Amino acid sequence: MLKQPLPKEICIILTYRCNARCNMCDVWHHPTRAQDEISVKEIEKLPSGLRFINITGGEPFIRQDITEIIEAVRRKTKRIVISTNGFFTERIVDLCKKYPDTGIRLSIEGLQKTNDAIRGIPDGFDRGIRTLLELRRMGIKDIGFGMTVQDMNCRDLIPLYEISDALGYEFATATLHNSHYFHKLDNRIRDREAVSGEFAKLIKELLKSRSVKKWFRAYFNYGLMNYIYGGKRFLKCEMGAESCFLDPSGDILACNGMEVKMSLGNIKEKAFDEIWNSEEAERVRAVVKTCERQCWMVGSAAPVIKKHLLKPAAWIVKNEFRVMVGKEPYLYFSNKK
């Protein structure tokens, strides 16, 4: 068996404990026990030379050893971004004082009323905004919003983007998915036209920008529209090869989007290289290759967008020209029903 090249990106799920009660995620019904979660020692077994590591949960700042974890992770990658609901302001600020180059993505699901209804955290919007503004005052550069777009909040998509753009923040998007990770199998967009219509507006705004990064984000959001309409992924999934997940139990997962959890092996028991090149890993990769779920989440889409730049670049060039001459972006879905 040929040795599998190491992944370029890894997402570390530190915990399934969470103080939020989100309507699109039931992880808070299934919290992990602190004593069972991966330790710094086990995280240190991850490979070095990674392009990117995302830290997520649950809520990662519930972990009391978050600073020690980031210290270990910094030796493994050029860039770290932590996804958080922003509730634990002091912990976030203290971490960023020590490591100011750490990225922070605050999960905000819309304006105040909508966000707090979806997230189930009293005053969650206010707490999050205060956290971001405090980071801004500190001079932290890599901060921004992350929004999961659904029927309930789609009308807030453009206003939230405009706020982030005015503040100079990053703006990441997702839409509803179902998997073992979310403990949900009943998430769905009910009014696809309304939700996709808001994504179309965002795509146009991103293409009007002078930022190349925002142009590629436009392509990613086009992929989210395509997913909502049940289309085939624009770029094939390469999870378990280009990137992977490490979950709180120590399991290395090809993907967090599968209906059933499939582990390549457990880092508490074996070295990463041994797991990555095991027969079980090859079996899971074979399942990924035949997966029909067509998920389009940033963890599975971003690595292949970076690897296969020509297709998204061609779409960007065509639609940049269309927007420049006053036309709407070309958004076509062969599976639209």
JSON list of N, CA and C in Angstrom, two decimals, residues 139-177:
[
{"chain": "A", "resi": 139, "resn": "GLY", "atom": "N", "xyz": [-6.43, 45.34, 18.65]},
{"chain": "A", "resi": 139, "resn": "GLY", "atom": "CA", "xyz": [-5.67, 45.29, 17.40]},
{"chain": "A", "resi": 139, "resn": "GLY", "atom": "C", "xyz": [-5.58, 43.92, 16.78]},
{"chain": "A", "resi": 140, "resn": "ILE", "atom": "N", "xyz": [-6.43, 42.98, 17.22]},
{"chain": "A", "resi": 140, "resn": "ILE", "atom": "CA", "xyz": [-6.44, 41.64, 16.64]},
{"chain": "A", "resi": 140, "resn": "ILE", "atom": "C", "xyz": [-6.95, 41.75, 15.20]},
{"chain": "A", "resi": 141, "resn": "LYS", "atom": "N", "xyz": [-6.22, 41.16, 14.27]},
{"chain": "A", "resi": 141, "resn": "LYS", "atom": "CA", "xyz": [-6.53, 41.32, 12.85]},
{"chain": "A", "resi": 141, "resn": "LYS", "atom": "C", "xyz": [-7.51, 40.28, 12.31]},
{"chain": "A", "resi": 142, "resn": "ASP", "atom": "N", "xyz": [-7.30, 39.02, 12.69]},
{"chain": "A", "resi": 142, "resn": "ASP", "atom": "CA", "xyz": [-8.03, 37.92, 12.06]},
{"chain": "A", "resi": 142, "resn": "ASP", "atom": "C", "xyz": [-9.28, 37.59, 12.86]},
{"chain": "A", "resi": 143, "resn": "ILE", "atom": "N", "xyz": [-10.31, 38.43, 12.76]},
{"chain": "A", "resi": 143, "resn": "ILE", "atom": "CA", "xyz": [-11.56, 38.21, 13.48]},
{"chain": "A", "resi": 143, "resn": "ILE", "atom": "C", "xyz": [-12.72, 38.36, 12.51]},
{"chain": "A", "resi": 144, "resn": "GLY", "atom": "N", "xyz": [-13.84, 37.75, 12.87]},
{"chain": "A", "resi": 144, "resn": "GLY", "atom": "CA", "xyz": [-14.99, 37.88, 11.98]},
{"chain": "A", "resi": 144, "resn": "GLY", "atom": "C", "xyz": [-16.20, 37.09, 12.43]},
{"chain": "A", "resi": 145, "resn": "PHE", "atom": "N", "xyz": [-17.22, 37.09, 11.57]},
{"chain": "A", "resi": 145, "resn": "PHE", "atom": "CA", "xyz": [-18.48, 36.41, 11.83]},
{"chain": "A", "resi": 145, "resn": "PHE", "atom": "C", "xyz": [-18.53, 35.09, 11.07]},
{"chain": "A", "resi": 146, "resn": "GLY", "atom": "N", "xyz": [-19.29, 34.15, 11.63]},
{"chain": "A", "resi": 146, "resn": "GLY", "atom": "CA", "xyz": [-19.66, 32.94, 10.92]},
{"chain": "A", "resi": 146, "resn": "GLY", "atom": "C", "xyz": [-21.16, 32.75, 11.07]},
{"chain": "A", "resi": 147, "resn": "MET", "atom": "N", "xyz": [-21.88, 32.57, 9.98]},
{"chain": "A", "resi": 147, "resn": "MET", "atom": "CA", "xyz": [-23.35, 32.51, 10.01]},
{"chain": "A", "resi": 147, "resn": "MET", "atom": "C", "xyz": [-23.85, 31.26, 9.28]},
{"chain": "A", "resi": 148, "resn": "THR", "atom": "N", "xyz": [-24.72, 30.50, 9.94]},
{"chain": "A", "resi": 148, "resn": "THR", "atom": "CA", "xyz": [-25.38, 29.35, 9.31]},
{"chain": "A", "resi": 148, "resn": "THR", "atom": "C", "xyz": [-26.75, 29.81, 8.83]},
{"chain": "A", "resi": 149, "resn": "VAL", "atom": "N", "xyz": [-26.91, 29.91, 7.53]},
{"chain": "A", "resi": 149, "resn": "VAL", "atom": "CA", "xyz": [-28.10, 30.53, 6.95]},
{"chain": "A", "resi": 149, "resn": "VAL", "atom": "C", "xyz": [-29.22, 29.50, 6.80]},
{"chain": "A", "resi": 150, "resn": "GLN", "atom": "N", "xyz": [-30.42, 29.89, 7.24]},
{"chain": "A", "resi": 150, "resn": "GLN", "atom": "CA", "xyz": [-31.60, 29.04, 7.19]},
{"chain": "A", "resi": 150, "resn": "GLN", "atom": "C", "xyz": [-32.82, 29.93, 6.97]},
{"chain": "A", "resi": 151, "resn": "ASP", "atom": "N", "xyz": [-34.00, 29.33, 6.90]},
{"chain": "A", "resi": 151, "resn": "ASP", "atom": "CA", "xyz": [-35.23, 30.12, 6.69]},
{"chain": "A", "resi": 151, "resn": "ASP", "atom": "C", "xyz": [-35.38, 31.22, 7.73]},
{"chain": "A", "resi": 152, "resn": "MET", "atom": "N", "xyz": [-35.07, 30.91, 8.98]},
{"chain": "A", "resi": 152, "resn": "MET", "atom": "CA", "xyz": [-35.35, 31.80, 10.10]},
{"chain": "A", "resi": 152, "resn": "MET", "atom": "C", "xyz": [-34.50, 33.06, 10.09]},
{"chain": "A", "resi": 153, "resn": "ASN", "atom": "N", "xyz": [-33.31, 33.00, 9.45]},
{"chain": "A", "resi": 153, "resn": "ASN", "atom": "CA", "xyz": [-32.40, 34.16, 9.53]},
{"chain": "A", "resi": 153, "resn": "ASN", "atom": "C", "xyz": [-31.94, 34.69, 8.18]},
{"chain": "A", "resi": 154, "resn": "CYS", "atom": "N", "xyz": [-32.46, 34.15, 7.08]},
{"chain": "A", "resi": 154, "resn": "CYS", "atom": "CA", "xyz": [-31.90, 34.52, 5.77]},
{"chain": "A", "resi": 154, "resn": "CYS", "atom": "C", "xyz": [-32.02, 36.02, 5.48]},
{"chain": "A", "resi": 155, "resn": "ARG", "atom": "N", "xyz": [-33.05, 36.68, 6.00]},
{"chain": "A", "resi": 155, "resn": "ARG", "atom": "CA", "xyz": [-33.21, 38.11, 5.75]},
{"chain": "A", "resi": 155, "resn": "ARG", "atom": "C", "xyz": [-32.15, 38.95, 6.46]},
{"chain": "A", "resi": 156, "resn": "ASP", "atom": "N", "xyz": [-31.47, 38.35, 7.42]},
{"chain": "A", "resi": 156, "resn": "ASP", "atom": "CA", "xyz": [-30.41, 39.06, 8.13]},
{"chain": "A", "resi": 156, "resn": "ASP", "atom": "C", "xyz": [-29.04, 38.85, 7.50]},
{"chain": "A", "resi": 157, "resn": "LEU", "atom": "N", "xyz": [-28.97, 38.04, 6.44]},
{"chain": "A", "resi": 157, "resn": "LEU", "atom": "CA", "xyz": [-27.67, 37.73, 5.83]},
{"chain": "A", "resi": 157, "resn": "LEU", "atom": "C", "xyz": [-26.97, 38.98, 5.31]},
{"chain": "A", "resi": 158, "resn": "ILE", "atom": "N", "xyz": [-27.64, 39.76, 4.50]},
{"chain": "A", "resi": 158, "resn": "ILE", "atom": "CA", "xyz": [-27.02, 40.96, 3.92]},
{"chain": "A", "resi": 158, "resn": "ILE", "atom": "C", "xyz": [-26.73, 42.02, 4.98]},
{"chain": "A", "resi": 159, "resn": "PRO", "atom": "N", "xyz": [-27.65, 42.32, 5.90]},
{"chain": "A", "resi": 159, "resn": "PRO", "atom": "CA", "xyz": [-27.31, 43.28, 6.95]},
{"chain": "A", "resi": 159, "resn": "PRO", "atom": "C", "xyz": [-26.11, 42.87, 7.79]},
{"chain": "A", "resi": 160, "resn": "LEU", "atom": "N", "xyz": [-26.00, 41.58, 8.10]},
{"chain": "A", "resi": 160, "resn": "LEU", "atom": "CA", "xyz": [-24.86, 41.12, 8.90]},
{"chain": "A", "resi": 160, "resn": "LEU", "atom": "C", "xyz": [-23.57, 41.21, 8.10]},
{"chain": "A", "resi": 161, "resn": "TYR", "atom": "N", "xyz": [-23.64, 40.88, 6.80]},
{"chain": "A", "resi": 161, "resn": "TYR", "atom": "CA", "xyz": [-22.46, 41.05, 5.95]},
{"chain": "A", "resi": 161, "resn": "TYR", "atom": "C", "xyz": [-22.04, 42.51, 5.89]},
{"chain": "A", "resi": 162, "resn": "GLU", "atom": "N", "xyz": [-23.01, 43.41, 5.76]},
{"chain": "A", "resi": 162, "resn": "GLU", "atom": "CA", "xyz": [-22.69, 44.84, 5.67]},
{"chain": "A", "resi": 162, "resn": "GLU", "atom": "C", "xyz": [-22.04, 45.34, 6.96]},
{"chain": "A", "resi": 163, "resn": "ILE", "atom": "N", "xyz": [-22.49, 44.84, 8.10]},
{"chain": "A", "resi": 163, "resn": "ILE", "atom": "CA", "xyz": [-21.86, 45.21, 9.38]},
{"chain": "A", "resi": 163, "resn": "ILE", "atom": "C", "xyz": [-20.42, 44.71, 9.41]},
{"chain": "A", "resi": 164, "resn": "SER", "atom": "N", "xyz": [-20.21, 43.45, 9.04]},
{"chain": "A", "resi": 164, "resn": "SER", "atom": "CA", "xyz": [-18.85, 42.88, 9.07]},
{"chain": "A", "resi": 164, "resn": "SER", "atom": "C", "xyz": [-17.94, 43.60, 8.09]},
{"chain": "A", "resi": 165, "resn": "ASP", "atom": "N", "xyz": [-18.47, 43.94, 6.93]},
{"chain": "A", "resi": 165, "resn": "ASP", "atom": "CA", "xyz": [-17.67, 44.61, 5.91]},
{"chain": "A", "resi": 165, "resn": "ASP", "atom": "C", "xyz": [-17.28, 46.02, 6.38]},
{"chain": "A", "resi": 166, "resn": "ALA", "atom": "N", "xyz": [-18.23, 46.73, 7.00]},
{"chain": "A", "resi": 166, "resn": "ALA", "atom": "CA", "xyz": [-17.95, 48.08, 7.49]},
{"chain": "A", "resi": 166, "resn": "ALA", "atom": "C", "xyz": [-16.90, 48.07, 8.60]},
{"chain": "A", "resi": 167, "resn": "LEU", "atom": "N", "xyz": [-16.90, 47.02, 9.40]},
{"chain": "A", "resi": 167, "resn": "LEU", "atom": "CA", "xyz": [-15.94, 46.90, 10.49]},
{"chain": "A", "resi": 167, "resn": "LEU", "atom": "C", "xyz": [-14.60, 46.30, 10.05]},
{"chain": "A", "resi": 168, "resn": "GLY", "atom": "N", "xyz": [-14.57, 45.81, 8.81]},
{"chain": "A", "resi": 168, "resn": "GLY", "atom": "CA", "xyz": [-13.35, 45.18, 8.31]},
{"chain": "A", "resi": 168, "resn": "GLY", "atom": "C", "xyz": [-13.17, 43.76, 8.81]},
{"chain": "A", "resi": 169, "resn": "TYR", "atom": "N", "xyz": [-14.28, 43.10, 9.18]},
{"chain": "A", "resi": 169, "resn": "TYR", "atom": "CA", "xyz": [-14.24, 41.74, 9.69]},
{"chain": "A", "resi": 169, "resn": "TYR", "atom": "C", "xyz": [-14.38, 40.72, 8.55]},
{"chain": "A", "resi": 170, "resn": "GLU", "atom": "N", "xyz": [-13.92, 39.52, 8.80]},
{"chain": "A", "resi": 170, "resn": "GLU", "atom": "CA", "xyz": [-14.15, 38.40, 7.89]},
{"chain": "A", "resi": 170, "resn": "GLU", "atom": "C", "xyz": [-15.63, 37.99, 8.01]},
{"chain": "A", "resi": 171, "resn": "PHE", "atom": "N", "xyz": [-16.15, 37.32, 6.97]},
{"chain": "A", "resi": 171, "resn": "PHE", "atom": "CA", "xyz": [-17.54, 36.88, 6.99]},
{"chain": "A", "resi": 171, "resn": "PHE", "atom": "C", "xyz": [-17.65, 35.51, 6.35]},
{"chain": "A", "resi": 172, "resn": "ALA", "atom": "N", "xyz": [-17.87, 34.50, 7.20]},
{"chain": "A", "resi": 172, "resn": "ALA", "atom": "CA", "xyz": [-17.96, 33.11, 6.73]},
{"chain": "A", "resi": 172, "resn": "ALA", "atom": "C", "xyz": [-19.42, 32.66, 6.79]},
{"chain": "A", "resi": 173, "resn": "THR", "atom": "N", "xyz": [-19.80, 31.79, 5.87]},
{"chain": "A", "resi": 173, "resn": "THR", "atom": "CA", "xyz": [-21.19, 31.32, 5.80]},
{"chain": "A", "resi": 173, "resn": "THR", "atom": "C", "xyz": [-21.25, 29.80, 5.75]},
{"chain": "A", "resi": 174, "resn": "ALA", "atom": "N", "xyz": [-22.41, 29.30, 6.12]},
{"chain": "A", "resi": 174, "resn": "ALA", "atom": "CA", "xyz": [-22.74, 27.88, 6.01]},
{"chain": "A", "resi": 174, "resn": "ALA", "atom": "C", "xyz": [-24.25, 27.81, 5.82]},
{"chain": "A", "resi": 175, "resn": "THR", "atom": "N", "xyz": [-24.76, 26.61, 5.59]},
{"chain": "A", "resi": 175, "resn": "THR", "atom": "CA", "xyz": [-26.21, 26.40, 5.60]},
{"chain": "A", "resi": 175, "resn": "THR", "atom": "C", "xyz": [-26.50, 25.11, 6.34]},
{"chain": "A", "resi": 176, "resn": "LEU", "atom": "N", "xyz": [-27.75, 24.74, 6.43]},
{"chain": "A", "resi": 176, "resn": "LEU", "atom": "CA", "xyz": [-28.13, 23.58, 7.23]},
{"chain": "A", "resi": 176, "resn": "LEU", "atom": "C", "xyz": [-27.61, 22.28, 6.65]},
{"chain": "A", "resi": 177, "resn": "HIS", "atom": "N", "xyz": [-27.01, 21.46, 7.50]},
{"chain": "A", "resi": 177, "resn": "HIS", "atom": "CA", "xyz": [-26.58, 20.11, 7.15]},
{"chain": "A", "resi": 177, "resn": "HIS", "atom": "C", "xyz": [-27.05, 19.15, 8.23]}
]
